Short mmCIF file of C-alpha atoms in Angstrom, two decimals:
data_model
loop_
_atom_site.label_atom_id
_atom_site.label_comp_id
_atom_site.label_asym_id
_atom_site.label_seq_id
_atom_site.Cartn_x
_atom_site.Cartn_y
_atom_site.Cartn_z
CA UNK A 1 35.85 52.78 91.65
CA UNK A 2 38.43 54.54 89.78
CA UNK A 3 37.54 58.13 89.10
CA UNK A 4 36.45 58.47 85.34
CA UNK A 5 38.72 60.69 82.97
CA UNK A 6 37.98 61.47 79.63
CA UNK A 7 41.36 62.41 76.84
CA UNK A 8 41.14 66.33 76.62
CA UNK A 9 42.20 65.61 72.36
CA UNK A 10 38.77 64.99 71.76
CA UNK A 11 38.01 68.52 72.56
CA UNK A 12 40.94 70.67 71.07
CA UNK A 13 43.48 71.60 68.94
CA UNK A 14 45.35 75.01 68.07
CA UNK A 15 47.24 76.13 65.03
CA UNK A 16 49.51 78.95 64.18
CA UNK A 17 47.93 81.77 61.79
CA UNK A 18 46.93 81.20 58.38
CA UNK A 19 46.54 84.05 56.14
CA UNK A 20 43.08 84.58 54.73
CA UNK A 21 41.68 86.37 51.90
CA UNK A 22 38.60 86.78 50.78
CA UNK A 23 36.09 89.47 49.71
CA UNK A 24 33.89 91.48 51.41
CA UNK A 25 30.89 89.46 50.61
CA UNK A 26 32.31 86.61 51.81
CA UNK A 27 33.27 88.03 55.00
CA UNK A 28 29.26 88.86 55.74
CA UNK A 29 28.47 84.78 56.60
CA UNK A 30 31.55 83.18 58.40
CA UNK A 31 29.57 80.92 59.10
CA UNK A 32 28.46 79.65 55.27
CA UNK A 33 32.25 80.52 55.05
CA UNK A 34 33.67 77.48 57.50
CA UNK A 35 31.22 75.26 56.22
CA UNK A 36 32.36 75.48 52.90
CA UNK A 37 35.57 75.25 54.31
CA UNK A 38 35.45 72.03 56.31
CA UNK A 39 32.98 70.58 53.24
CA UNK A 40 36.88 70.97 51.57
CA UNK A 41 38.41 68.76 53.85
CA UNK A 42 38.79 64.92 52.75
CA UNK A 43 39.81 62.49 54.71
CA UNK A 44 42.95 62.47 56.18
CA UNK A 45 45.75 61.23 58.97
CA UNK A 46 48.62 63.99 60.93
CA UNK A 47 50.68 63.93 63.55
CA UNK A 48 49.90 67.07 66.52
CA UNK A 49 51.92 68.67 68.98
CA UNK A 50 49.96 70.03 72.24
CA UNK A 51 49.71 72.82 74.77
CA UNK A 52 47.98 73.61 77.55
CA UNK A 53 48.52 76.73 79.07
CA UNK A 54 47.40 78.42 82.34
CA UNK A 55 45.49 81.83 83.18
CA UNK A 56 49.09 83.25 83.21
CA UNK A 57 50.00 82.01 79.83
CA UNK A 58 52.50 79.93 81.29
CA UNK A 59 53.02 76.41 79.67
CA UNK A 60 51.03 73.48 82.05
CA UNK A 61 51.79 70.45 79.80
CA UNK A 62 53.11 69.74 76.15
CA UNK A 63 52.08 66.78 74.47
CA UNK A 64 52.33 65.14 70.92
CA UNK A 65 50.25 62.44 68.86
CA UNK A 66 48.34 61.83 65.32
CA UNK A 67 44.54 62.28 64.30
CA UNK A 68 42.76 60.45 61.49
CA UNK A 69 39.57 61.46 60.26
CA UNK A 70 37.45 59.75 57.75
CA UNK A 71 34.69 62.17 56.23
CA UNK A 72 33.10 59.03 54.56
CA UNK A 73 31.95 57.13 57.94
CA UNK A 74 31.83 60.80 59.92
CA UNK A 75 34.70 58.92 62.52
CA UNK A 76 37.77 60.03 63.85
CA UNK A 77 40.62 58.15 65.93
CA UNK A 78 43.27 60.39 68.30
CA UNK A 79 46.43 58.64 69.91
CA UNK A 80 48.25 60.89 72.03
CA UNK A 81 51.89 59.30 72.72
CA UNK A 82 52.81 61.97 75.17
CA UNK A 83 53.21 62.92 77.84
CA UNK A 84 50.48 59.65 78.36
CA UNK A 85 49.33 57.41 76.17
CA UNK A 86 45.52 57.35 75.53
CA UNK A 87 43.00 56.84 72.38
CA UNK A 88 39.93 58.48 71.54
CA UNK A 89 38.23 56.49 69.06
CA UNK A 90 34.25 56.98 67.24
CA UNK A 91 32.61 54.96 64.64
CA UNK A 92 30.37 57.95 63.79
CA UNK A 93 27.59 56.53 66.69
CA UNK A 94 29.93 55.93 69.51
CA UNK A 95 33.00 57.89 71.15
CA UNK A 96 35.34 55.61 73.10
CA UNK A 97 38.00 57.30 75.53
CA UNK A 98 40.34 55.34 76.50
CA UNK A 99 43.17 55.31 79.12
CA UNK A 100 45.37 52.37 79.54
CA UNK A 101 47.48 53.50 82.66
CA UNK A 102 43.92 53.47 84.85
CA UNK A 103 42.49 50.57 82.67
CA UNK A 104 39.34 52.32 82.05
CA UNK A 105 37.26 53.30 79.20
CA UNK A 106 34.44 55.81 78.88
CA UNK A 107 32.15 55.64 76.21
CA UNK A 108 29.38 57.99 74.93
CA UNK A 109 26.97 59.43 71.87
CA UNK A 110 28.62 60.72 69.08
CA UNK A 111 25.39 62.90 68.93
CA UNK A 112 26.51 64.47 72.36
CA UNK A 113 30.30 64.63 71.88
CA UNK A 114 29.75 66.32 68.23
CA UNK A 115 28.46 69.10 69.30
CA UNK A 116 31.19 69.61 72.13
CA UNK A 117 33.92 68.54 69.93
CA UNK A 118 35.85 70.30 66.90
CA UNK A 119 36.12 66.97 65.67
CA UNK A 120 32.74 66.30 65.41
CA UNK A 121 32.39 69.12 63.84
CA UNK A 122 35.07 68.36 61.45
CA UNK A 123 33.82 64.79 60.93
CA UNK A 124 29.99 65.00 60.53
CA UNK A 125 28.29 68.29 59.06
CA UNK A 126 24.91 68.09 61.42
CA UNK A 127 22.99 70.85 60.52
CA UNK A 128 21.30 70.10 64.42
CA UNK A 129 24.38 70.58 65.85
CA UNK A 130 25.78 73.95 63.78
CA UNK A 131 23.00 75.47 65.08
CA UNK A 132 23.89 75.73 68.37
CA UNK A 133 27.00 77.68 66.84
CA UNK A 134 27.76 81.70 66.77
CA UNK A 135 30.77 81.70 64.08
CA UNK A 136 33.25 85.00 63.75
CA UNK A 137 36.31 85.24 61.90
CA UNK A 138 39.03 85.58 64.13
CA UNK A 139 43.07 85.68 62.98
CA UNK A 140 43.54 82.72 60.88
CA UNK A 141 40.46 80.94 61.41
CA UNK A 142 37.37 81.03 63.06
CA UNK A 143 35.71 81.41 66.36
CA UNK A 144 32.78 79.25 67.59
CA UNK A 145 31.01 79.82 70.30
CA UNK A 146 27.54 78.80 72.25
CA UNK A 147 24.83 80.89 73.64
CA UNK A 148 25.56 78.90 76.66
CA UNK A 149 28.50 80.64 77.08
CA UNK A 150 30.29 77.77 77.45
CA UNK A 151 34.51 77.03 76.75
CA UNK A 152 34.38 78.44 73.08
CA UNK A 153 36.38 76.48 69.95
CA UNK A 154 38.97 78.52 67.35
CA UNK A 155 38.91 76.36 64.51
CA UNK A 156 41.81 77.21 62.22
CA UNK A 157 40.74 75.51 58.52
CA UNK A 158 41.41 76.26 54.96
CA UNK A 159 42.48 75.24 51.35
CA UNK A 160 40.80 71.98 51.92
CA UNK A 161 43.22 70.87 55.21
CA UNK A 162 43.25 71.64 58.93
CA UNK A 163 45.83 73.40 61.01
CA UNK A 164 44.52 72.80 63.97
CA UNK A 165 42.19 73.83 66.73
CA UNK A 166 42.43 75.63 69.76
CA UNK A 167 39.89 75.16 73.00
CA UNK A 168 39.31 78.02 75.77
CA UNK A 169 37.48 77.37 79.01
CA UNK A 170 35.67 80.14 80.72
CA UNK A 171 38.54 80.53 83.13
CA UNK A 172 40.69 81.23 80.41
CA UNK A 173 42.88 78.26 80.28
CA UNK A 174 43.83 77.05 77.12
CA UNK A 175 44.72 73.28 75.32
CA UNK A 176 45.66 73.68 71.54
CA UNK A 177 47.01 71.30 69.55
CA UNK A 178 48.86 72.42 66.12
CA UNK A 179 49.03 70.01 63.50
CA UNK A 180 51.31 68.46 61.08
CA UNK A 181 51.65 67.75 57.45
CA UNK A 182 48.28 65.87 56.27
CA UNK A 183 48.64 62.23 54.72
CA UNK A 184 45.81 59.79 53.34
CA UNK A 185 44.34 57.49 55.70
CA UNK A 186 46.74 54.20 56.27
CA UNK A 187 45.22 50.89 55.35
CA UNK A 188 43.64 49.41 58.01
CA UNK A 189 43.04 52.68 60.26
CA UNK A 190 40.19 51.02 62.99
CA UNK A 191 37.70 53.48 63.80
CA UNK A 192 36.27 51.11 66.29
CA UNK A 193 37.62 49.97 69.66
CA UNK A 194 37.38 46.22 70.99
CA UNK A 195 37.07 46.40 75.03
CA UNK A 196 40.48 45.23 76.35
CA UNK A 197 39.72 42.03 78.76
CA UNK A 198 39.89 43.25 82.55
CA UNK A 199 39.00 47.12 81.69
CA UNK A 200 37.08 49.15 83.75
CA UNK A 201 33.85 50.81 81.90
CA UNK A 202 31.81 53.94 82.51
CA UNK A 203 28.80 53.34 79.20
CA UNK A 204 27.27 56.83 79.46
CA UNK A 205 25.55 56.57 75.95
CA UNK A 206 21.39 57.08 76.44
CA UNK A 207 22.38 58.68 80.05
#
């Protein structure tokens, strides 16, 4: 059985700095303050650029792609071109991760992935799942992290568009992804994914 490998876009994206002002007051519930942020964003399709980098900073892998995400169904769809192709896909109930070099497909709980995922975040405002959440303002954007102490999210978000998110593990490694110039969905954007015939599946939904 091939080993199973789920597309790291799901779980981050990075952004250069946006400058942020706001008053004092404001600055007492970063939290209320990215939720009224992200309420801001509508739907919306952009191209990303990608890096990972090591515990040394140094670059591991560079990548590029585009991310829709419909606010309306809470769903989101991310094709990364390069350096591999693979598609993360959710309806707002399911997440499909798909690779088509291995020919394998993992699929799981929006529910679960939401609360591991800026894109979740960004696609479906679950009160269940921002409380899990400890939010700070950081340069630009925000800082989210878990109680857990888990890889923490810097979610970089304003004026009603993203930038782009960023993703650190405990170790310190990073993969941020910076996006593009925003556009309206394209007619016809599937938020869905039909099974190609001969694909190998790993259903961990109710697992």
């Amino acid at each position: 059985m091939k080993p199973a490998r789920i597309a790291g876009a799901v779980t981050a994206f990075a952004a250069a700095s946006l400058p942020v002002l706001l008053p004092s007051a404001a600055l007492a519930d970063p939290a209320g303050d990215l939720r009224k942020d992200i309420s801001l964003v509508r739907s919306f399709c952009s191209p990303f650029t990608q890096k990972v980098t090591g515990l040394n900073g140094e670059t591991v892998q560079e990548g590029s792609g585009s991310v829709c995400v419909s606010k309306e169904k809470s769903s989101f769809r991310v094709e990364t071109k390069t350096p591999d192709e693979n598609l993360v896909v959710s309806d707002g109930k399911s997440v499909w991760s798909y690779d088509p070099f291995m020919q394998q497909v993992t699929i799981a709980s929006f529910s679960e992935i939401a609360g591991s995922s800026p894109l979740g975040l960004i696609a479906s405002d679950s009160p269940e799942v921002w409380k899990k959440y400890s939010v700070k303002r950081v340069s630009g954007g925000y800082e989210l992290s878990t109680a857990e102490g888990g890889d923490r999210f810097e979610l970089f978000v304003g004026g009603g568009s993203i930038a782009g998110f960023e993703i650190v593990s405990r170790d310190g490694r990073k993969n941020s992804y910076k996006l593009g110039a925003a556009g309206p969905l394209a007619a016809g954007t599937a938020f869905s994914f039909e099974i190609p015939k001969g694909t190998e599946v790993d259903d961990r939904r109710g697992k």
